[in-house]
mmCIF file of C-alpha atoms and ligand atoms in Angstrom:
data_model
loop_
_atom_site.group_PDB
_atom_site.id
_atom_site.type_symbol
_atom_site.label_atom_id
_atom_site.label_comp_id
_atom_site.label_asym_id
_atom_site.label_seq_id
_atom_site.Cartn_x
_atom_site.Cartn_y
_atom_site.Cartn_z
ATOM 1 C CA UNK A 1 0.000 0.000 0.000
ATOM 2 C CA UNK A 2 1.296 3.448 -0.800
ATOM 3 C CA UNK A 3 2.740 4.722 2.220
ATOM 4 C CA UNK A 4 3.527 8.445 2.753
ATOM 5 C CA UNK A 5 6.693 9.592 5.133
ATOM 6 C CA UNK A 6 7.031 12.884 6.880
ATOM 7 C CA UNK A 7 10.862 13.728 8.368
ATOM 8 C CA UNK A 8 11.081 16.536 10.412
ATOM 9 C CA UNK A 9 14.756 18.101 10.835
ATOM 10 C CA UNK A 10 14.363 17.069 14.345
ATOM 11 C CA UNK A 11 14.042 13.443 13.777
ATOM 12 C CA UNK A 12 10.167 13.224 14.425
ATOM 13 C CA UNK A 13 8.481 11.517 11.637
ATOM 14 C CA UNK A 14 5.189 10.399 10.931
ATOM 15 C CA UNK A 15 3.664 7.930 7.975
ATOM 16 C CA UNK A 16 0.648 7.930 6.582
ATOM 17 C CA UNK A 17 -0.894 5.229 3.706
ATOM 18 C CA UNK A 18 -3.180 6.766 1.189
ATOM 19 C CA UNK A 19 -5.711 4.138 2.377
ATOM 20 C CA UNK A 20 -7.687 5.791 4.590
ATOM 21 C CA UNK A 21 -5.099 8.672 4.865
ATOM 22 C CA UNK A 22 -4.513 6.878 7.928
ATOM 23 C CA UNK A 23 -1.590 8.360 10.237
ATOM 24 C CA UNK A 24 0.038 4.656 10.996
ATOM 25 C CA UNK A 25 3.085 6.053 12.809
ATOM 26 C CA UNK A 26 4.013 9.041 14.887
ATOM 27 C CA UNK A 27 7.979 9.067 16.540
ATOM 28 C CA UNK A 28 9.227 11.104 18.338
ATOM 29 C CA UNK A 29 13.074 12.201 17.500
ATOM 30 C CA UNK A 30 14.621 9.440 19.831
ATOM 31 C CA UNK A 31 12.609 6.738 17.904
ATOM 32 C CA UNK A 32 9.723 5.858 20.250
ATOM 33 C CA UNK A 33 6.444 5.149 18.475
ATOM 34 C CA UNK A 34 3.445 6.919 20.099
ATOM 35 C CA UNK A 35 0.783 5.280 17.705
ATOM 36 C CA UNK A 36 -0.216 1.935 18.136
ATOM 37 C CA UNK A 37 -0.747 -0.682 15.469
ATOM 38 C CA UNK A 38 -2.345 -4.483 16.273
ATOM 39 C CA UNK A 39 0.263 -7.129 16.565
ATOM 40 C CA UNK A 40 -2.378 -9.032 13.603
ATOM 41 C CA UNK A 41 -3.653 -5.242 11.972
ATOM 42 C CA UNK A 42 -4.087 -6.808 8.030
ATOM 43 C CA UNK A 43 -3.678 -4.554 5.446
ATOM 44 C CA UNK A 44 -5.908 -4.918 2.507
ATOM 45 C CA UNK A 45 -7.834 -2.511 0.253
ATOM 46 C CA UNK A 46 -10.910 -1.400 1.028
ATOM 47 C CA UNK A 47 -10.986 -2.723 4.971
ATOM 48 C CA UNK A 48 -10.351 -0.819 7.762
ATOM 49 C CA UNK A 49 -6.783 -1.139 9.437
ATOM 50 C CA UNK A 50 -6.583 -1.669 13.344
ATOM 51 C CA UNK A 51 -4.753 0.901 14.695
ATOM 52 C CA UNK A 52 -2.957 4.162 13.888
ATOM 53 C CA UNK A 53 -5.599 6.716 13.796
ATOM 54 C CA UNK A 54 -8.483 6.283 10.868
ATOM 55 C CA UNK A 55 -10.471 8.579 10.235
ATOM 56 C CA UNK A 56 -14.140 8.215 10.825
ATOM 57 C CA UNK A 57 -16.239 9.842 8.425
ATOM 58 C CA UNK A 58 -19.309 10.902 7.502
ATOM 59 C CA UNK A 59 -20.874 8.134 10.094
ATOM 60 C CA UNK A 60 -19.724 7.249 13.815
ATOM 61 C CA UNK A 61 -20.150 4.063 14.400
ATOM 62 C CA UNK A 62 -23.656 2.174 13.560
ATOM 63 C CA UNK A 63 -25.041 5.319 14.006
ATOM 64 C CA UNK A 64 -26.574 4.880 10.589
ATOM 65 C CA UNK A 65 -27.555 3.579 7.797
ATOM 66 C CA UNK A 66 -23.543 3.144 6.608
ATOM 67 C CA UNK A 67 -21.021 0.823 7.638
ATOM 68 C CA UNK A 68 -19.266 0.944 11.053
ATOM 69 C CA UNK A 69 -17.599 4.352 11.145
ATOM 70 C CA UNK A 70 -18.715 5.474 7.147
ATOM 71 C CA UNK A 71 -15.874 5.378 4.383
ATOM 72 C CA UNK A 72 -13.416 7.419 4.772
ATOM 73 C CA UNK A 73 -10.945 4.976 6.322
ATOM 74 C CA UNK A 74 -11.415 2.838 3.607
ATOM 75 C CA UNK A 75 -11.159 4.938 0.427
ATOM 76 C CA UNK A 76 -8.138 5.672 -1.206
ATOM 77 C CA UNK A 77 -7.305 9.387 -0.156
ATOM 78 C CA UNK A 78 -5.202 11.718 -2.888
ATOM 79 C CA UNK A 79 -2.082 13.510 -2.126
ATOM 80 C CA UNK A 80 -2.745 17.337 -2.733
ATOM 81 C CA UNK A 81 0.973 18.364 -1.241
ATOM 82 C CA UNK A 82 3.163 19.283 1.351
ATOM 83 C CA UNK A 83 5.155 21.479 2.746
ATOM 84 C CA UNK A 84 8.330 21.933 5.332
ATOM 85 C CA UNK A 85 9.174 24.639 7.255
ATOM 86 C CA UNK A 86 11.083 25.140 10.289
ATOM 87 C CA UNK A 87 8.916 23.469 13.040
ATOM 88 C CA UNK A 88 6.645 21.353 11.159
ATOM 89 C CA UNK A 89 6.754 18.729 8.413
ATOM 90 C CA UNK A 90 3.351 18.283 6.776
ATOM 91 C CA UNK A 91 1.026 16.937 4.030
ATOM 92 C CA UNK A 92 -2.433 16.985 3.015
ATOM 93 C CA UNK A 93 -4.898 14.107 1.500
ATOM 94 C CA UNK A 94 -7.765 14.524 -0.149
ATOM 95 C CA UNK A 95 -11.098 12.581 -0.693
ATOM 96 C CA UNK A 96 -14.241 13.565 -2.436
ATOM 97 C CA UNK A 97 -17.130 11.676 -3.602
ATOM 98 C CA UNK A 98 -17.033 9.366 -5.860
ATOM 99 C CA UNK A 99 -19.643 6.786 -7.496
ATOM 100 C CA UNK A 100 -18.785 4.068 -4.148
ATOM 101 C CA UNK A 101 -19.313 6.927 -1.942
ATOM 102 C CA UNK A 102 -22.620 8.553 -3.896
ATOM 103 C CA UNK A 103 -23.805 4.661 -3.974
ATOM 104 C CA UNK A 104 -23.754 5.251 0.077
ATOM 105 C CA UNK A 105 -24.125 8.756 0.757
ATOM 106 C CA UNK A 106 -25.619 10.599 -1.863
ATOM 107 C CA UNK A 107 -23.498 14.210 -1.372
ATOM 108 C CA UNK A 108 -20.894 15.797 -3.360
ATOM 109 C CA UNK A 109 -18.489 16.601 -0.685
ATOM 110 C CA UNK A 110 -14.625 17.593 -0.199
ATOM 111 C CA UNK A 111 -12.935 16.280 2.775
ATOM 112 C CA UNK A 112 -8.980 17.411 3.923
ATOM 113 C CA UNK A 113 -6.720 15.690 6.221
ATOM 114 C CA UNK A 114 -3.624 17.521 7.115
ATOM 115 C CA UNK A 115 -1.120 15.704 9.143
ATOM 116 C CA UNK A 116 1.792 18.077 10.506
ATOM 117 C CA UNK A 117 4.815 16.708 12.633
ATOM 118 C CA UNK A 118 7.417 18.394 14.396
ATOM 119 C CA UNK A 119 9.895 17.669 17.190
ATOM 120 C CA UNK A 120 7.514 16.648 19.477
ATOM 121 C CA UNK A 121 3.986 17.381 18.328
ATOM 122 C CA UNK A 122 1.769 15.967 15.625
ATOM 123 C CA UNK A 123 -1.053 17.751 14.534
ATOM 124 C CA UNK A 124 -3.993 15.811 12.275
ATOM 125 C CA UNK A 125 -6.851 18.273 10.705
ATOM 126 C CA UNK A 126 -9.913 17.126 9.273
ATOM 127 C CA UNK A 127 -11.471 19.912 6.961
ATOM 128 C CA UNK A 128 -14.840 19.082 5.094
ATOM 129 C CA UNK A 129 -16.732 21.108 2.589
ATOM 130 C CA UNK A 130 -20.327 20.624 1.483
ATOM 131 C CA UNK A 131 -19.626 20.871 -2.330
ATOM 132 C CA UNK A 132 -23.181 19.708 -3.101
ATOM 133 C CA UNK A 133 -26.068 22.293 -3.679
ATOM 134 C CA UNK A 134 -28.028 20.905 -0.441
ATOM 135 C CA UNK A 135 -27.475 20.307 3.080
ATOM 136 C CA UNK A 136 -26.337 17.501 4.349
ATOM 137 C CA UNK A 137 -24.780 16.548 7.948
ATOM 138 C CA UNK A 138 -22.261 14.165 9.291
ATOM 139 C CA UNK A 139 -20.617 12.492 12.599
ATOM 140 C CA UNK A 140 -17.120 12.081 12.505
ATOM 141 C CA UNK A 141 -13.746 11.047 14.407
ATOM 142 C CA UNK A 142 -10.086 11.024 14.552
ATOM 143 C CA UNK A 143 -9.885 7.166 15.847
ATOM 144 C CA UNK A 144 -6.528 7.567 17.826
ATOM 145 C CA UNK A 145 -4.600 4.601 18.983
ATOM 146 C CA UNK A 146 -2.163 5.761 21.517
ATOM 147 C CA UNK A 147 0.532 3.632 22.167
ATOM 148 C CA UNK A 148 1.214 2.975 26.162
ATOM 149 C CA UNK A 149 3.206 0.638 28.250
ATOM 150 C CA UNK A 150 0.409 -0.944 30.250
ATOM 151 C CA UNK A 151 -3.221 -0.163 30.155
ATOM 152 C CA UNK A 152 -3.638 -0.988 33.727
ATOM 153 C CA UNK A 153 -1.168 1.694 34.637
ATOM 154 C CA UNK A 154 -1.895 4.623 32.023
ATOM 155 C CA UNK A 155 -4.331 7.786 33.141
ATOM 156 C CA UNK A 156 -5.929 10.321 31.371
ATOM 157 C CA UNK A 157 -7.013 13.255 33.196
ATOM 158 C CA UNK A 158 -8.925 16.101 32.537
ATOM 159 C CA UNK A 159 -12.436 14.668 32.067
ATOM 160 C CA UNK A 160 -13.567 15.008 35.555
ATOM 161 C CA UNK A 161 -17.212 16.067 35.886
ATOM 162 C CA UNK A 162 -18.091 15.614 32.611
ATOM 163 C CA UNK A 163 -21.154 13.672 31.535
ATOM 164 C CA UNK A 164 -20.397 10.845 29.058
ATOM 165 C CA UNK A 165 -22.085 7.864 27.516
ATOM 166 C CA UNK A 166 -21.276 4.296 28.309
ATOM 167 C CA UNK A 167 -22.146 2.008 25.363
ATOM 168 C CA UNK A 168 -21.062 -1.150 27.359
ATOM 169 C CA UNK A 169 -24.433 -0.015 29.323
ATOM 170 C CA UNK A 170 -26.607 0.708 26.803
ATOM 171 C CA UNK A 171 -25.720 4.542 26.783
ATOM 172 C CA UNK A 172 -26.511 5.394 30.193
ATOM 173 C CA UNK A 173 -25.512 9.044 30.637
ATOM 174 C CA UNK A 174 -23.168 8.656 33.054
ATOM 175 C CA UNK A 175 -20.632 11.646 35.041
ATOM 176 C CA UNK A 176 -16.890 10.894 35.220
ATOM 177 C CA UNK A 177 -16.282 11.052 38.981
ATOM 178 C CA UNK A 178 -12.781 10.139 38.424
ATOM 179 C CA UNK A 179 -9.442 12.879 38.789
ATOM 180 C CA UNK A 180 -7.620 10.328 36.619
ATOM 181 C CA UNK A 181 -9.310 7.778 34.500
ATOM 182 C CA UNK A 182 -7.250 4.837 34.712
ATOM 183 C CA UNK A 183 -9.687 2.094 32.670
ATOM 184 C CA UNK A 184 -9.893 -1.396 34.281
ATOM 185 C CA UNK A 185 -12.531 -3.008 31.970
ATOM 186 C CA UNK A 186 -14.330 -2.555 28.220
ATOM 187 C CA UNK A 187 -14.848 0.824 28.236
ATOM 188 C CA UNK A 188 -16.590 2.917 25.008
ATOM 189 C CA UNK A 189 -17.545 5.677 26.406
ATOM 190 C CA UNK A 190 -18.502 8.940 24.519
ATOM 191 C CA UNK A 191 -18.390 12.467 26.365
ATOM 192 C CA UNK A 192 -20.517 14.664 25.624
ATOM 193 C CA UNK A 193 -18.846 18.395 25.006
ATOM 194 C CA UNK A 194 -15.791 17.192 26.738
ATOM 195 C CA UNK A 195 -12.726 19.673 27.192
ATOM 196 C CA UNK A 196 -10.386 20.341 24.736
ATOM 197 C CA UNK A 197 -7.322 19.337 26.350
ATOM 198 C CA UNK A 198 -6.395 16.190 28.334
ATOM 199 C CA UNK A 199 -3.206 14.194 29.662
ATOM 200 C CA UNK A 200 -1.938 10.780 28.890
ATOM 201 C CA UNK A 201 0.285 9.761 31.781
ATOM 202 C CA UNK A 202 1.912 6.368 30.911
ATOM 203 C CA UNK A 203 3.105 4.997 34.228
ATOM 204 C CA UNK A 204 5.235 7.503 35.148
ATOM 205 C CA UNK A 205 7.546 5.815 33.016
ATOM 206 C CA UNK A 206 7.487 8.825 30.297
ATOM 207 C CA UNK A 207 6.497 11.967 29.828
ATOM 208 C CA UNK A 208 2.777 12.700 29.502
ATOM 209 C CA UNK A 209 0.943 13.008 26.515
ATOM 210 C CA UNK A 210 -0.809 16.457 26.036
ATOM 211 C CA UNK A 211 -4.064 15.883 23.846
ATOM 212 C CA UNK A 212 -5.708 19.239 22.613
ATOM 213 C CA UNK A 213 -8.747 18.937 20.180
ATOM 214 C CA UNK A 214 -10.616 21.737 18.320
ATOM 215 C CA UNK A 215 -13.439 21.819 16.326
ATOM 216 C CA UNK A 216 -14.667 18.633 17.675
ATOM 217 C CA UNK A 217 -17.086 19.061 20.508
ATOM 218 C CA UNK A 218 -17.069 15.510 21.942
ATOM 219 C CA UNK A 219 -14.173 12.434 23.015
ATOM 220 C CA UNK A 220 -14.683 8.843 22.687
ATOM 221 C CA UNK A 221 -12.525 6.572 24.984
ATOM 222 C CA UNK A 222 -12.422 2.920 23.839
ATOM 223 C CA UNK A 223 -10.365 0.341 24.908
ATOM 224 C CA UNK A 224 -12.150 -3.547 24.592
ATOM 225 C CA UNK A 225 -10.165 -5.050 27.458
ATOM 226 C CA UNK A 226 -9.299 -8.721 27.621
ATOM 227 C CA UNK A 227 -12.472 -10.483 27.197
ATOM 228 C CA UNK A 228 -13.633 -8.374 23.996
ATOM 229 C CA UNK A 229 -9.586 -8.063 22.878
ATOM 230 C CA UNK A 230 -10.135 -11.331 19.942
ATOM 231 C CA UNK A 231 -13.430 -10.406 18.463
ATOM 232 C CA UNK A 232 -11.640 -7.014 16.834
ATOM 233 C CA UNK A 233 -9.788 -7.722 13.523
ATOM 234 C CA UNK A 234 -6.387 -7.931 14.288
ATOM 235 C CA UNK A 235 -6.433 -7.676 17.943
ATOM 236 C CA UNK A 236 -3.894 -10.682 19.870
ATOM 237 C CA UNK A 237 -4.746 -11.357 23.244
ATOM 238 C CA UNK A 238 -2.529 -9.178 24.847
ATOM 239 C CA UNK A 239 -2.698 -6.042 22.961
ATOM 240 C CA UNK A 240 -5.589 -4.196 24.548
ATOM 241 C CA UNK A 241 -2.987 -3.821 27.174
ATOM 242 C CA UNK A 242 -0.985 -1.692 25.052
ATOM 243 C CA UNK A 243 -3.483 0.908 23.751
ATOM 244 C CA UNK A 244 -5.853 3.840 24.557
ATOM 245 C CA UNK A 245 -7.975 4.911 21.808
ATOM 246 C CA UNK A 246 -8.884 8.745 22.848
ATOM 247 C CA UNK A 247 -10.851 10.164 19.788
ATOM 248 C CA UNK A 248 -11.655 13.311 19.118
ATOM 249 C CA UNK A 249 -15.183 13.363 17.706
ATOM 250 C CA UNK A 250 -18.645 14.735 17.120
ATOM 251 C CA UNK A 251 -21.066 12.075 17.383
ATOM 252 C CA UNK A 252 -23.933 13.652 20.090
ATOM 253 C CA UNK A 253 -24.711 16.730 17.604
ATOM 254 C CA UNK A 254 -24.336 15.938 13.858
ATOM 255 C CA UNK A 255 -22.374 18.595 11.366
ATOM 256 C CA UNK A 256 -24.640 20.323 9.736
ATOM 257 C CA UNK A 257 -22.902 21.917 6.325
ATOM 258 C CA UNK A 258 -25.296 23.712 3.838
ATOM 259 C CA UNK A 259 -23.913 24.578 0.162
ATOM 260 C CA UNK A 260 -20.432 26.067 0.350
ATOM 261 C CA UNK A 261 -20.226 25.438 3.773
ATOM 262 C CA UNK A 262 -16.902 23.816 5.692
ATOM 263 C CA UNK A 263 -16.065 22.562 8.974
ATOM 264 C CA UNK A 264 -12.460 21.984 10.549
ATOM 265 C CA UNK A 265 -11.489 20.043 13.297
ATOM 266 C CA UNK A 266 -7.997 18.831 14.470
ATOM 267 C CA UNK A 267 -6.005 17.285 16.696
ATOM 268 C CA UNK A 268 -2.787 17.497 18.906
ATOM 269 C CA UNK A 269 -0.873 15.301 20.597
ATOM 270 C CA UNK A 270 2.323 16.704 22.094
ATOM 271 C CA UNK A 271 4.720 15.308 24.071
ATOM 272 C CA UNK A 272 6.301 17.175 27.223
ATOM 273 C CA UNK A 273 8.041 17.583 30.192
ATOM 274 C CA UNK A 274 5.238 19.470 31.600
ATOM 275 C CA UNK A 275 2.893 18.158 33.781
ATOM 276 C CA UNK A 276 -0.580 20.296 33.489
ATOM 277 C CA UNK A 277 -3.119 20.939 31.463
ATOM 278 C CA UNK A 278 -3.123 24.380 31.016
ATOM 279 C CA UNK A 279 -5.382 26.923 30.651
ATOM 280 C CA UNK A 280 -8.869 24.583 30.274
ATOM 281 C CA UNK A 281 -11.076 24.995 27.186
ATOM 282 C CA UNK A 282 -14.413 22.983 26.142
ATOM 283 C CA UNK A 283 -15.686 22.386 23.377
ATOM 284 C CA UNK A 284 -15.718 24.719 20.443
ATOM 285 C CA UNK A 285 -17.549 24.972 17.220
ATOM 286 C CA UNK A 286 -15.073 24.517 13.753
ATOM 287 C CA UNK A 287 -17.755 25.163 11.068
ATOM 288 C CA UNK A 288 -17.578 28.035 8.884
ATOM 289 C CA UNK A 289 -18.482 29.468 5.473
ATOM 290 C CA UNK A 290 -16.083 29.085 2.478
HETATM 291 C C1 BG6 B 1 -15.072 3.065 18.805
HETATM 292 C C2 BG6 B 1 -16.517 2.746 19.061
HETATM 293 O O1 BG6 B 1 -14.964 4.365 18.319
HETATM 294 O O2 BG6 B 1 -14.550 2.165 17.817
HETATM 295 C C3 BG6 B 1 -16.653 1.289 19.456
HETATM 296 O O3 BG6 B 1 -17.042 3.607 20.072
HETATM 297 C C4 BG6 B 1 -16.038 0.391 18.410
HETATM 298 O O4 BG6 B 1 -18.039 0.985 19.661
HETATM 299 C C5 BG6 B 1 -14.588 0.806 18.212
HETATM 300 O O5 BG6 B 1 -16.109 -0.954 18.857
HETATM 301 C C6 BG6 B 1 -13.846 -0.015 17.167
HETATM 302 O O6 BG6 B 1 -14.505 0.005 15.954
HETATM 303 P P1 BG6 B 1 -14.004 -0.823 14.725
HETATM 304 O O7 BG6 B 1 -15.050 -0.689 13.653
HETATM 305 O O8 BG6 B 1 -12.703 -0.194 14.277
HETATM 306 O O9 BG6 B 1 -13.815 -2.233 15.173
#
């Protein structure tokens, strides 16, 4: 499969494969991978790959008529360029419709991914624009696999108070009582207008992962734990232990794009020596007019 590579003077470097524009790597300058892949992830056109971060477009889940998480993360995306400067490397995909996709969803539509690494950041944007001459909406998600050293000893703070979703309970609205959500079981959670920024602490062992989103009002958290591990594609017994999917996503309220209209969304993950979050932010809105 046609695989894309970014190299940052630095030594950070990312790849992405045209299928799916799928970031499938992130490292960081001293060669650790921060994207997880399944130990079994097959690689064949037109399925989804397990791991990296797809992109989930214009349907979350089986939230709809489409299948599991639309099409986007199975189409072949186009290279439109890229572009190098002094703190980022970076390249942007491309997918519009196409008969397979009208055959689905019946919209003429233009959808960007941008993927941008640097020394210690990488930054994936998801612009689409309704190209069509009526409205038409959409739920969508940047499916992250984070790589970790143990599950059981990973935390990601900054969700505290927030009302979420649990989908292993039949959506029960649910509020995160937790200061640091260390997840001991299957857990797909959605929350609803969650903050924009969050922390990935892997065990002490490294430094945290800073996750900033915008655009995208809500976060999924998914992780299928040991007895669901085998029944995802790709998935070996062990690897749930090795993962944290934290997605940034808008799956409660649907995009709504009339003609000419585009929405952005992105999202960062940066590595640092810091230890807080910041100043906090929620949710914010990335739909505009052209
Ligand atoms: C998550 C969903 O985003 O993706 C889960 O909330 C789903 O319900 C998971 O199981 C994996 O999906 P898939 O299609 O890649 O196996």
């Amino acid at each position: 499969m046609p695989v894309l590579r970014l190299a940052h003077a630095s030594g950070g470097s990312a790849e992405i494969y045209l299928h799916g524009a799928q970031v499938m790597s992130w490292m960081l300058p001293g060669g650790e991978e921060k994207l997880f892949v399944a130990s079994e992830a097959s690689f064949v056109p037109g399925q989804p790959i397990r791991g990296g971060i797809p992109v989930v477009f214009p349907q979350f889940a089986h939230d709809g008529p489409l299948p599991q998480h639309g099409f986007a993360r199975t189409a072949l995306w186009t290279l439109l360029g890229d572009e190098d400067d002094e703190r980022h490397a970076s390249a942007t995909l491309e997918l519009s419709e196409s008969e397979a996709t009208n055959a689905l969803w019946p919209h003429r539509f233009q959808a960007h991914l941008t993927v941008s690494v640097g020394a210690s950041e990488l930054e994936v944007t998801l612009g689409v624009t309704n190209t069509d001459s009526h409205s038409f909406n959409f739920t969508t998600a940047l499916h992250t696999y984070l790589a970790i050293g143990d599950i059981r000893e990973a935390a990601l703070e900054g969700l505290t108070g927030g009302e979420y979703l649990d989908k292993t309970r039949e959506n029960t609205r649910l509020v995160e009582e937790s200061e640091r959500l260390v997840v001991m079981e299957h857990t797909d959670s959605v929350y609803v207008d969650a903050p924009n920024s969050l922390i990935l602490r892997d065990g002490g062992r490294r430094p945290p992962t800073r996750i900033d989103k915008t655009g995208f009002r809500d976060v999924v958290v998914w992780n299928p734990w040991s007895e669901k591990v085998t029944t995802f594609s790709g998935m070996t017994a062990e690897d749930y232990l090795h993962t944290i999917c934290v997605e940034a996503a808008q799956v409660i309220v649907p995009i709504e794009l009339g003609p000419g209209e585009s929405w952005q969304g992105s999202q960062k993950l940066s590595v640092q020596g810091g230890t807080g979050l910041g100043a906090p932010g929620r949710a914010t809105e990335g739909k505009g007019a052209t």
